Amino acid sequence: MAGAAMMGGPSPVALPGTAAQAPSVPARALVTGAASGIGAAIAAALRAAGWSVVGLDRSPAPVRDHAASGATDGPDATDDRGERGGGGTDGGGGTGGGGRMDDHGGTVGFASHHVQVDLTDDVALRAALRRVGAVDAVVHAAGFMRTAPLGQLDPADGEAMWRIHVHAAEVLVDAVAPTLPDGARIVLVGSRTANGAAGRSQYAATKAALNGMARSWAAELAPRGITVNVIAPGATDTPMLRDPARGGTPPRLPPLGRFVRPEEIGAVAAFLLGPGAGAITGQQIIVCGGASL
């Protein structure tokens, strides 16, 4: 799908919304965590913008996925930590001491095609990527949160979050980057918590790592016209934001007086993957309702 170089630089991929795109061959975006919450909202926003979306998730496709496309792949899956089940939350949210949630929870949105895979299983992930084939954009939205204060940190929790937030992104992008077309897009879903938050040091460390990785990849891929950015949500209005398990650290309303909506993160992702964002790369876009003010 990559175009020929023009005027010394790469020609952009035929993104939705551009005259170069053939309506019968939509650009393909790969979205992790697409079965729920922010990941699902991103998948829905991209489909609305004209993308064909391949979702990767440890959970089955939502009912609307089956009704819309009937497309699923892979065996019954465990969650991204190798455990069955688990809940969901938003990017930038938290749990009570020692609690855990999926980072981008909820149940809305749907992809064009859904692949069940444990993203922390390198072999399974690479095999799934081979089955998926060529894509024009990658969005890594899968994740979860575990929290604890100093003196109670569990190394296993830190390692589990690192594997899904950072290592899975590393395996994913390393596998697809060689075949991405010039002008492709990569987006990592981070968190405003990457700047640091009491009781969330392990989670913050993994999300902060995404910023350094994204900027490094942005510099490496810039000659090919490929952009790499991070969306860093604050507390986002997903069902798990109101989970009783997080009673020890309830979310605080930002200055705007409401939580971020998942579809607002989806809209930012759709913009970053669209034709108007071709000169934005190596950036962290914070969407927090003014919580950073």
XYZ file of N, CA and C in Angstrom, residues 169-264:
288
model
N 4.140 -4.453 23.457
C 4.293 -3.404 22.442
C 5.582 -3.602 21.668
N 6.636 -3.968 22.377
C 7.935 -4.210 21.744
C 7.847 -5.348 20.727
N 7.252 -6.467 21.128
C 7.123 -7.614 20.223
C 6.240 -7.255 19.036
N 5.128 -6.585 19.321
C 4.166 -6.227 18.288
C 4.784 -5.331 17.220
N 5.377 -4.231 17.643
C 5.907 -3.263 16.680
C 7.158 -3.811 15.992
N 7.980 -4.550 16.730
C 9.170 -5.148 16.116
C 8.777 -6.105 14.991
N 7.662 -6.818 15.182
C 7.232 -7.797 14.186
C 6.640 -7.134 12.946
N 5.894 -6.041 13.138
C 5.184 -5.464 11.993
C 5.940 -4.330 11.311
N 6.877 -3.691 12.013
C 7.550 -2.514 11.455
C 8.194 -2.762 10.095
N 8.881 -3.891 9.887
C 9.531 -4.087 8.581
C 8.567 -4.095 7.405
N 7.309 -4.472 7.646
C 6.357 -4.561 6.541
C 5.360 -3.406 6.515
N 5.461 -2.476 7.466
C 4.570 -1.314 7.429
C 4.877 -0.474 6.196
N 3.866 0.064 5.546
C 4.119 0.921 4.385
C 4.632 2.288 4.822
N 5.313 2.980 3.940
C 5.698 4.358 4.221
C 4.439 5.153 4.557
N 4.543 6.015 5.565
C 3.399 6.820 5.969
C 2.465 6.128 6.931
N 2.847 4.945 7.435
C 1.997 4.216 8.378
C 1.956 4.943 9.725
N 1.103 4.462 10.622
C 0.927 5.112 11.923
C 1.021 4.086 13.052
N 1.648 4.502 14.152
C 1.721 3.686 15.363
C 1.282 4.556 16.534
N 0.362 4.039 17.344
C -0.112 4.747 18.532
C -0.066 3.797 19.723
N 0.526 4.244 20.810
C 0.546 3.492 22.060
C -0.351 4.220 23.063
N -1.196 3.476 23.770
C -2.041 4.090 24.790
C -1.302 4.027 26.122
N -0.879 5.194 26.582
C -0.173 5.304 27.848
C -1.117 5.707 28.956
N -0.692 6.654 29.770
C -1.520 7.122 30.875
C -0.939 8.413 31.430
N -1.821 9.293 31.893
C -1.341 10.492 32.581
C -0.554 10.119 33.829
N -0.836 8.934 34.377
C -0.138 8.457 35.567
C 1.345 8.233 35.303
N 1.763 8.218 34.045
C 3.187 8.067 33.728
C 4.029 9.143 34.382
N 3.420 10.274 34.717
C 4.139 11.358 35.397
C 4.356 11.069 36.873
N 3.739 9.992 37.380
C 3.911 9.619 38.786
C 2.633 9.818 39.579
N 2.342 8.884 40.461
C 1.178 8.975 41.346
C 1.416 8.072 42.544
N 1.078 8.560 43.722
C 1.283 7.787 44.949
C 0.552 6.452 44.874
N 1.250 5.393 45.242
C 0.653 4.070 45.262
C 0.599 3.386 43.910
N 1.099 4.055 42.863
C 0.998 3.491 41.522
C 2.358 3.457 40.826
N 3.407 3.316 41.600
C 4.758 3.448 41.044
C 5.058 2.415 39.967
N 4.658 1.178 40.176
C 4.959 0.140 39.179
C 4.193 0.388 37.887
N 2.937 0.751 38.012
C 2.128 1.058 36.840
C 2.697 2.278 36.114
N 3.015 3.328 36.872
C 3.548 4.549 36.271
C 4.844 4.267 35.521
N 5.678 3.400 36.073
C 6.956 3.086 35.429
C 6.739 2.444 34.065
N 5.768 1.540 33.962
C 5.533 0.885 32.680
C 4.969 1.856 31.656
N 4.091 2.748 32.097
C 3.515 3.709 31.165
C 4.544 4.769 30.758
N 5.422 5.142 31.682
C 6.485 6.093 31.336
C 7.431 5.493 30.305
N 7.658 4.190 30.401
C 8.544 3.528 29.443
C 8.012 3.643 28.021
N 6.697 3.670 27.870
C 6.123 3.793 26.539
C 6.527 5.098 25.861
N 6.668 6.171 26.660
C 7.042 7.461 26.076
C 8.440 7.412 25.481
N 9.387 6.835 26.220
C 10.749 6.729 25.704
C 10.829 5.824 24.498
N 10.066 4.738 24.531
C 10.071 3.810 23.416
C 9.456 4.458 22.177
N 8.359 5.189 22.363
C 7.687 5.830 21.232
C 8.579 6.888 20.590
N 9.263 7.684 21.402
C 10.126 8.721 20.840
C 11.312 8.099 20.093
N 11.829 6.997 20.620
C 12.931 6.309 19.940
C 12.471 5.753 18.599
N 11.309 5.114 18.587
C 10.780 4.573 17.341
C 10.433 5.688 16.365
N 9.925 6.808 16.882
C 9.579 7.933 16.005
C 10.806 8.424 15.256
N 11.926 8.532 15.968
C 13.164 8.980 15.324
C 13.654 7.958 14.307
N 13.516 6.686 14.640
C 13.994 5.624 13.761
C 13.163 5.501 12.487
N 11.850 5.720 12.614
C 10.947 5.491 11.495
C 10.605 6.752 10.711
N 11.044 7.906 11.197
C 10.726 9.167 10.517
C 11.138 9.188 9.050
N 12.303 8.641 8.680
C 12.669 8.667 7.255
C 11.671 7.945 6.351
N 10.873 7.054 6.934
C 9.856 6.350 6.146
C 8.496 7.034 6.235
N 8.446 8.178 6.908
C 7.182 8.888 7.045
C 6.219 8.233 8.015
N 6.713 7.300 8.845
C 5.872 6.601 9.818
C 5.881 7.376 11.126
N 4.705 7.704 11.638
C 4.613 8.450 12.883
C 4.353 7.515 14.055
N 4.867 7.882 15.233
C 4.677 7.105 16.461
C 4.326 8.075 17.578
N 3.183 7.884 18.202
C 2.729 8.785 19.256
C 2.095 8.014 20.404
N 1.969 8.684 21.543
C 1.340 8.112 22.732
C 0.115 8.946 23.090
N -1.002 8.280 23.322
C -2.178 8.941 23.911
C -2.179 8.607 25.393
N -2.226 9.630 26.235
C -2.158 9.434 27.686
C -3.465 9.890 28.330
N -4.421 8.972 28.509
C -5.701 9.358 29.112
C -5.577 9.574 30.614
N -6.417 10.482 31.116
C -6.663 10.555 32.546
C -7.804 9.602 32.869
N -8.423 9.793 34.046
C -9.522 8.914 34.459
C -10.624 8.939 33.411
N -10.947 7.764 32.886
C -11.882 7.642 31.772
C -13.129 6.892 32.223
N -14.279 7.351 31.774
C -15.562 6.847 32.258
C -15.903 5.486 31.664
N -15.286 4.457 32.215
C -15.600 3.085 31.866
C -16.232 2.419 33.089
N -16.916 1.296 32.909
C -17.572 0.655 34.055
C -16.634 0.377 35.220
N -15.397 -0.011 34.946
C -14.483 -0.360 36.025
C -14.012 0.851 36.818
N -14.251 2.049 36.303
C -13.903 3.249 37.064
C -14.711 3.305 38.360
N -15.892 2.677 38.326
C -16.774 2.678 39.495
C -16.763 1.346 40.238
N -15.756 0.512 39.963
C -15.648 -0.792 40.620
C -15.456 -0.605 42.118
N -16.264 -1.258 42.967
C -16.103 -1.145 44.418
C -14.713 -1.541 44.899
N -14.004 -2.364 44.131
C -12.672 -2.823 44.532
C -11.674 -1.675 44.617
N -11.987 -0.547 43.984
C -11.059 0.562 44.008
C -11.460 1.612 45.050
N -12.250 1.209 46.030
C -12.734 2.140 47.035
C -11.632 2.881 47.766
N -10.434 2.282 47.889
C -9.338 2.936 48.601
C -8.771 4.130 47.868
N -8.897 4.165 46.563
C -8.402 5.297 45.768
C -9.455 5.692 44.742
N -10.568 6.275 45.200
C -11.630 6.641 44.262
C -11.146 7.704 43.289
N -11.621 7.677 42.057
C -11.204 8.675 41.080
C -11.703 10.056 41.462
N -10.918 11.059 41.129
C -11.303 12.449 41.393
C -11.723 13.114 40.095
N -12.816 13.849 40.157
C -13.264 14.557 38.965
C -12.240 15.622 38.578
N -11.914 15.716 37.293
C -10.997 16.758 36.828
C -11.717 18.106 36.777
N -11.004 19.186 36.523
C -11.615 20.518 36.491
C -12.809 20.646 35.561
N -12.848 19.883 34.478
C -13.998 19.976 33.565
C -15.282 19.454 34.197
N -15.186 18.791 35.348
C -16.374 18.338 36.056
C -16.923 16.998 35.601
N -16.190 16.287 34.780
C -16.603 14.951 34.332
C -15.365 14.172 33.940
N -15.530 12.839 33.838
C -14.426 12.003 33.406
C -14.329 12.008 31.877
N -13.165 11.648 31.394
C -12.968 11.503 29.959
C -13.869 10.381 29.456
N -14.450 10.555 28.275
C -15.276 9.519 27.676
C -14.420 8.646 26.754
N -14.643 7.342 26.741
C -13.838 6.469 25.875
C -13.852 6.907 24.419
N -15.005 7.369 23.942
C -15.085 7.776 22.541
C -14.221 9.003 22.245
N -13.896 9.774 23.291
C -13.001 10.912 23.081
C -11.572 10.440 22.830
